[in-house]
Short mmCIF file of C-alpha atoms in Angstrom, two decimals:
data_model
loop_
_atom_site.label_atom_id
_atom_site.label_comp_id
_atom_site.label_asym_id
_atom_site.label_seq_id
_atom_site.Cartn_x
_atom_site.Cartn_y
_atom_site.Cartn_z
CA TYR D 64 0.00 0.00 0.00
CA THR D 65 1.52 3.29 -1.16
CA GLY D 66 -0.03 6.73 -0.69
CA GLY D 67 1.07 10.35 -0.75
CA ILE D 68 -0.47 10.86 2.72
CA THR D 69 -1.43 7.40 4.03
CA GLY D 70 -0.57 3.91 2.82
CA SER D 71 -3.74 2.36 4.27
CA ASN D 72 -6.78 4.12 5.76
CA GLY D 73 -9.11 1.84 7.74
CA TRP D 74 -9.29 -1.80 8.82
CA SER D 75 -10.35 -4.79 6.79
CA SER D 76 -11.39 -6.94 9.78
CA SER D 77 -12.44 -4.58 12.60
CA ASN D 78 -15.46 -2.34 13.06
CA TYR D 79 -14.01 1.15 13.30
CA TYR D 80 -14.50 4.33 11.34
CA ALA D 81 -11.46 5.78 9.60
CA TYR D 82 -10.98 9.27 8.24
CA THR D 83 -8.44 10.96 6.00
CA THR D 84 -9.70 14.47 5.44
CA TYR D 85 -8.48 17.94 4.40
CA CYS D 86 -5.14 16.62 3.18
CA ASN D 87 -2.95 17.71 0.28
CA ASN D 88 -0.14 15.89 -1.47
CA SER D 89 2.10 17.61 -4.01
CA GLY D 90 4.87 15.02 -4.35
CA ASN D 91 5.11 12.27 -6.94
CA VAL D 92 4.00 8.83 -5.76
CA THR D 93 5.38 5.58 -7.16
CA GLY D 94 4.50 2.02 -6.14
CA THR D 95 3.30 -1.34 -7.42
CA TYR D 96 -0.12 -2.43 -6.10
CA TYR D 97 -2.66 -0.21 -4.28
CA VAL D 98 -1.14 3.17 -5.14
CA GLY D 99 -2.88 6.51 -4.55
CA GLY D 100 -1.96 10.17 -4.60
CA VAL D 101 -3.47 10.50 -1.11
CA VAL D 102 -4.31 6.95 0.14
CA GLY D 103 -3.16 3.64 -1.28
CA ASN D 104 -5.78 1.40 0.34
CA ASN D 105 -9.04 2.83 1.72
CA GLN D 106 -11.23 0.10 3.20
CA SER D 107 -13.25 -0.97 6.21
CA ALA D 108 -14.89 -4.18 7.39
CA SER D 109 -18.51 -3.27 6.56
CA THR D 110 -20.87 -0.60 5.28
CA SER D 111 -21.80 0.15 8.90
CA TYR D 112 -18.28 1.45 9.59
CA PRO D 113 -17.06 3.00 6.34
CA ALA D 114 -13.69 4.53 5.66
CA TYR D 115 -13.68 8.14 4.47
CA VAL D 116 -11.39 10.17 2.23
CA THR D 117 -12.88 13.66 1.94
CA TYR D 118 -11.75 17.14 0.92
CA CYS D 119 -8.31 15.89 -0.14
CA SER D 120 -6.21 16.82 -3.15
CA ASN D 121 -3.24 15.54 -5.09
CA SER D 122 -1.08 17.44 -7.57
CA GLY D 123 1.78 14.96 -7.89
CA ASN D 124 2.14 12.38 -10.62
CA VAL D 125 1.14 8.86 -9.56
CA SER D 126 2.56 5.66 -11.05
CA GLY D 127 1.67 2.06 -10.18
CA THR D 128 1.10 -1.40 -11.56
CA GLN D 129 -2.48 -2.29 -10.50
CA ARG D 130 -5.15 -0.39 -8.55
CA THR D 131 -3.67 3.04 -9.18
CA GLY D 132 -5.62 6.25 -8.52
CA GLY D 133 -5.08 9.98 -8.34
CA VAL D 134 -6.55 10.06 -4.83
CA VAL D 135 -7.15 6.41 -3.78
CA GLY D 136 -5.73 3.22 -5.26
CA TYR D 137 -8.28 0.74 -3.86
CA ASP D 138 -11.56 1.54 -2.11
CA LYS D 139 -13.89 -0.85 -0.20
CA TYR D 140 -16.91 -0.01 1.99
CA ALA D 141 -15.80 3.58 1.68
CA TYR D 142 -16.55 7.14 0.70
CA VAL D 143 -14.42 9.37 -1.52
CA ARG D 144 -15.98 12.82 -1.61
CA HIS D 145 -15.03 16.38 -2.55
CA CYS D 146 -11.54 15.38 -3.70
CA HIS D 147 -9.39 16.77 -6.49
CA ASN D 148 -6.58 15.38 -8.61
CA ALA D 149 -4.34 17.45 -10.87
CA GLY D 150 -1.48 14.98 -11.32
CA ASN D 151 -0.97 12.63 -14.23
CA ILE D 152 -1.84 9.01 -13.41
CA THR D 153 -0.08 6.05 -15.01
CA GLY D 154 -0.93 2.39 -14.47
CA SER D 155 1.27 -0.17 -16.18
CA GLY D 156 -1.35 -2.82 -15.43
CA LEU D 157 -5.12 -2.87 -14.88
CA TYR D 158 -7.51 -0.67 -12.84
CA THR D 159 -6.38 2.94 -13.21
CA GLY D 160 -8.51 5.98 -12.31
CA GLY D 161 -8.17 9.73 -12.03
CA ILE D 162 -9.69 9.56 -8.52
CA VAL D 163 -9.98 5.83 -7.61
CA GLY D 164 -8.35 2.86 -9.30
CA TRP D 165 -10.75 0.13 -8.08
CA HIS D 166 -13.90 0.62 -6.00
CA ASP D 167 -15.76 -2.26 -4.27
CA TYR D 168 -18.84 -2.75 -2.09
CA GLY D 169 -21.01 0.25 -2.68
CA ARG D 170 -21.01 3.58 -0.85
CA TYR D 171 -20.29 6.91 -2.53
CA ILE D 172 -17.77 8.44 -4.89
CA ASP D 173 -19.12 11.91 -5.49
CA TYR D 174 -18.33 15.59 -5.97
CA ASN D 175 -14.80 14.83 -7.19
CA VAL D 176 -12.81 16.49 -9.98
CA ASN D 177 -9.98 15.03 -12.01
CA GLU D 178 -7.84 17.32 -14.18
CA GLY D 179 -4.86 15.02 -14.73
CA ASN D 180 -4.28 12.75 -17.70
CA VAL D 181 -4.94 9.07 -16.99
CA ASN D 182 -3.03 6.35 -18.83
CA GLY D 183 -3.43 2.61 -18.28
CA THR D 184 -3.94 -0.72 -19.98
CA GLY D 185 -7.46 -2.02 -19.30
CA GLN D 186 -10.29 -0.77 -17.03
CA VAL D 187 -9.27 2.88 -17.09
CA GLY D 188 -11.52 5.77 -16.05
CA GLY D 189 -11.31 9.51 -15.56
CA ILE D 190 -12.83 9.03 -12.09
CA VAL D 191 -12.92 5.24 -11.42
CA GLY D 192 -11.12 2.50 -13.32
CA ARG D 193 -13.23 -0.42 -12.12
CA LYS D 194 -16.28 -0.95 -9.93
CA TYR D 195 -17.10 -4.62 -9.47
CA GLU D 196 -19.19 -6.32 -6.77
CA SER D 197 -22.94 -6.68 -6.27
CA THR D 198 -23.57 -3.81 -3.84
CA ARG D 199 -24.79 -0.64 -5.52
CA ALA D 200 -22.39 2.28 -5.52
CA TYR D 201 -23.32 5.90 -6.11
CA ILE D 202 -20.84 7.50 -8.50
CA GLN D 203 -22.28 10.94 -9.03
CA TYR D 204 -21.63 14.67 -9.46
CA ASN D 205 -18.08 13.98 -10.65
CA VAL D 206 -16.17 15.87 -13.36
CA ASN D 207 -13.29 14.63 -15.48
CA LYS D 208 -11.27 17.14 -17.50
CA GLY D 209 -8.19 15.02 -18.27
CA ALA D 210 -7.43 12.84 -21.27
CA VAL D 211 -8.06 9.14 -20.57
CA THR D 212 -6.09 6.59 -22.57
CA GLY D 213 -6.07 2.79 -22.49
CA SER D 214 -4.20 0.21 -24.49
CA SER D 215 -6.77 -2.52 -23.72
CA THR D 216 -10.51 -2.91 -23.04
CA TYR D 217 -12.95 -0.85 -20.90
CA VAL D 218 -12.01 2.82 -21.04
CA GLY D 219 -14.39 5.59 -19.95
CA GLY D 220 -14.48 9.29 -19.12
CA ILE D 221 -15.97 8.58 -15.69
CA VAL D 222 -15.85 4.77 -15.22
CA GLY D 223 -13.94 2.19 -17.24
CA TYR D 224 -15.84 -0.95 -16.16
CA GLY D 225 -19.08 -0.62 -14.21
CA TYR D 226 -21.13 -3.18 -12.26
CA TYR D 227 -23.99 -2.33 -9.85
CA ILE D 228 -23.75 1.47 -10.10
CA TYR D 229 -25.99 4.49 -9.95
CA ALA D 230 -24.04 6.93 -12.15
CA TYR D 231 -25.85 10.26 -11.96
CA TYR D 232 -24.98 13.84 -12.97
CA ASN D 233 -21.42 13.14 -14.14
CA GLN D 234 -19.52 15.19 -16.73
CA ASN D 235 -16.58 14.39 -18.97
CA ALA D 236 -14.65 16.99 -20.99
CA GLY D 237 -11.48 15.01 -21.72
CA LYS D 238 -10.58 13.00 -24.80
CA ILE D 239 -11.18 9.26 -24.33
CA SER D 240 -9.13 6.91 -26.46
CA SER D 241 -8.29 3.22 -26.62
CA ALA D 242 -6.56 0.74 -28.85
CA SER D 243 -9.21 -1.86 -27.98
CA GLN D 244 -12.95 -2.38 -27.33
CA TYR D 245 -15.60 -0.83 -25.06
CA VAL D 246 -14.90 2.89 -24.99
CA GLY D 247 -17.34 5.51 -23.72
CA GLY D 248 -17.49 9.19 -22.87
CA ILE D 249 -19.03 8.36 -19.48
CA MET D 250 -18.58 4.58 -19.13
CA GLY D 251 -16.66 2.10 -21.23
CA TYR D 252 -18.67 -1.00 -20.28
CA SER D 253 -21.94 -1.01 -18.34
CA ASP D 254 -22.62 -4.42 -16.84
CA THR D 255 -25.45 -5.62 -14.56
CA TYR D 256 -27.62 -3.11 -12.64
CA VAL D 257 -26.02 0.07 -13.94
CA ASN D 258 -28.06 3.25 -14.30
CA ILE D 259 -26.42 6.13 -16.17
CA GLU D 260 -28.54 9.26 -15.97
CA ASN D 261 -28.35 13.03 -16.43
CA SER D 262 -24.74 12.90 -17.57
CA VAL D 263 -22.87 14.87 -20.23
CA ASN D 264 -19.90 14.07 -22.43
CA ALA D 265 -18.11 16.86 -24.33
CA GLY D 266 -14.88 15.04 -25.15
CA ASP D 267 -13.95 13.08 -28.26
CA VAL D 268 -14.26 9.30 -27.90
CA VAL D 269 -12.00 7.26 -30.18
CA SER D 270 -11.02 3.61 -30.62
CA THR D 271 -8.42 2.44 -33.12
CA TYR D 272 -9.53 -1.18 -32.82
CA THR D 273 -10.15 -2.67 -36.27
CA SER D 274 -12.94 -5.11 -35.43
CA ASP D 275 -16.12 -4.65 -33.32
CA ALA D 276 -15.03 -1.69 -31.19
CA TYR D 277 -18.21 -0.73 -29.26
CA VAL D 278 -17.70 3.02 -28.94
CA GLY D 279 -20.31 5.43 -27.56
CA GLY D 280 -20.50 9.08 -26.64
CA ILE D 281 -21.99 8.01 -23.31
CA VAL D 282 -21.39 4.24 -23.02
CA GLY D 283 -19.45 1.84 -25.21
CA ARG D 284 -21.57 -1.21 -24.42
CA ASN D 285 -24.64 -1.33 -22.20
CA ASN D 286 -24.68 -5.04 -21.54
CA ASN D 287 -27.48 -6.21 -19.27
CA SER D 288 -30.80 -6.84 -21.00
CA SER D 289 -33.09 -6.24 -18.04
CA TYR D 290 -31.61 -4.01 -15.39
CA SER D 291 -29.32 -1.39 -16.92
CA TYR D 292 -30.52 2.00 -18.16
CA THR D 293 -29.02 5.02 -19.91
CA ASN D 294 -31.39 7.98 -19.63
CA TYR D 295 -31.38 11.78 -20.01
CA CYS D 296 -27.78 11.97 -21.23
CA LEU D 297 -26.13 14.31 -23.73
CA ASN D 298 -23.12 13.79 -25.96
CA ALA D 299 -21.42 16.70 -27.74
CA GLY D 300 -18.12 15.00 -28.59
CA ARG D 301 -16.88 13.30 -31.74
CA VAL D 302 -17.24 9.50 -31.66
CA GLU D 303 -15.01 7.37 -33.85
CA GLY D 304 -14.39 3.64 -34.23
CA TYR D 305 -15.04 0.52 -36.27
CA ASN D 306 -18.47 -1.11 -35.93
CA TYR D 307 -20.96 -0.56 -33.09
CA VAL D 308 -20.31 3.18 -32.87
CA ALA D 309 -22.92 5.76 -31.84
CA GLY D 310 -23.47 9.12 -30.18
CA ILE D 311 -25.02 7.62 -27.03
CA ALA D 312 -24.43 3.85 -26.83
CA GLY D 313 -22.28 1.82 -29.19
CA TYR D 314 -24.29 -1.29 -28.30
CA ASN D 315 -27.37 -1.37 -26.10
CA ALA D 316 -28.74 -4.56 -24.59
CA GLY D 317 -30.11 -2.68 -21.59
CA SER D 318 -33.65 -1.78 -20.68
CA GLY D 319 -33.73 1.69 -22.13
CA LEU D 320 -32.06 4.70 -23.68
#
């Protein structure tokens, strides 16, 4: 666990609250797994005793292998709120985000701003690289202004890979680009129980993949046929790719657009 302020915030097996708040890091941060500009690992034992990272900022460049984020590398049963990243984020492996690399087990990631460029392989997001686990998370009122680039699948302006998410009132202004599939201005890949609503993309969304690319101004692929929705969203950016390319959803198997 490597962080600009704290390596690990919280406990994975004990019921205690943990707080990292009103902190600022301006130095570069380099590690391997669980690397964050403020906190490397932010987790608690349950939703009843969450860990909090709030009102924190990072302006240093952050480099890691997996679970690399501008503010938090890995987040579980936790809140990340009112945080800001201005540093460039580089993940040589999976799960790279402008604010959080990998978020698990619900709770809130909201009112955050990323202005740094985010570069990774797969599951790369301007705010969150990956959210996976069957407890709903609220990822809302976030803004990404940095360029987001991935060399592999699942790249998005807000979330790279999403599973069990309410994604409301998010905005992306950065260019989103990938050499592979599932690329979106808000979310690269929307899996089960994902609602994307009232969100805006103004950045270009581009894939150079030469087969079925699944590129959308809002979501690259909306995958679940019964429980995922994309509603009340606006795209103003250029969308470019090969096959399954559209202004809102490159491919929609969800319940509604």
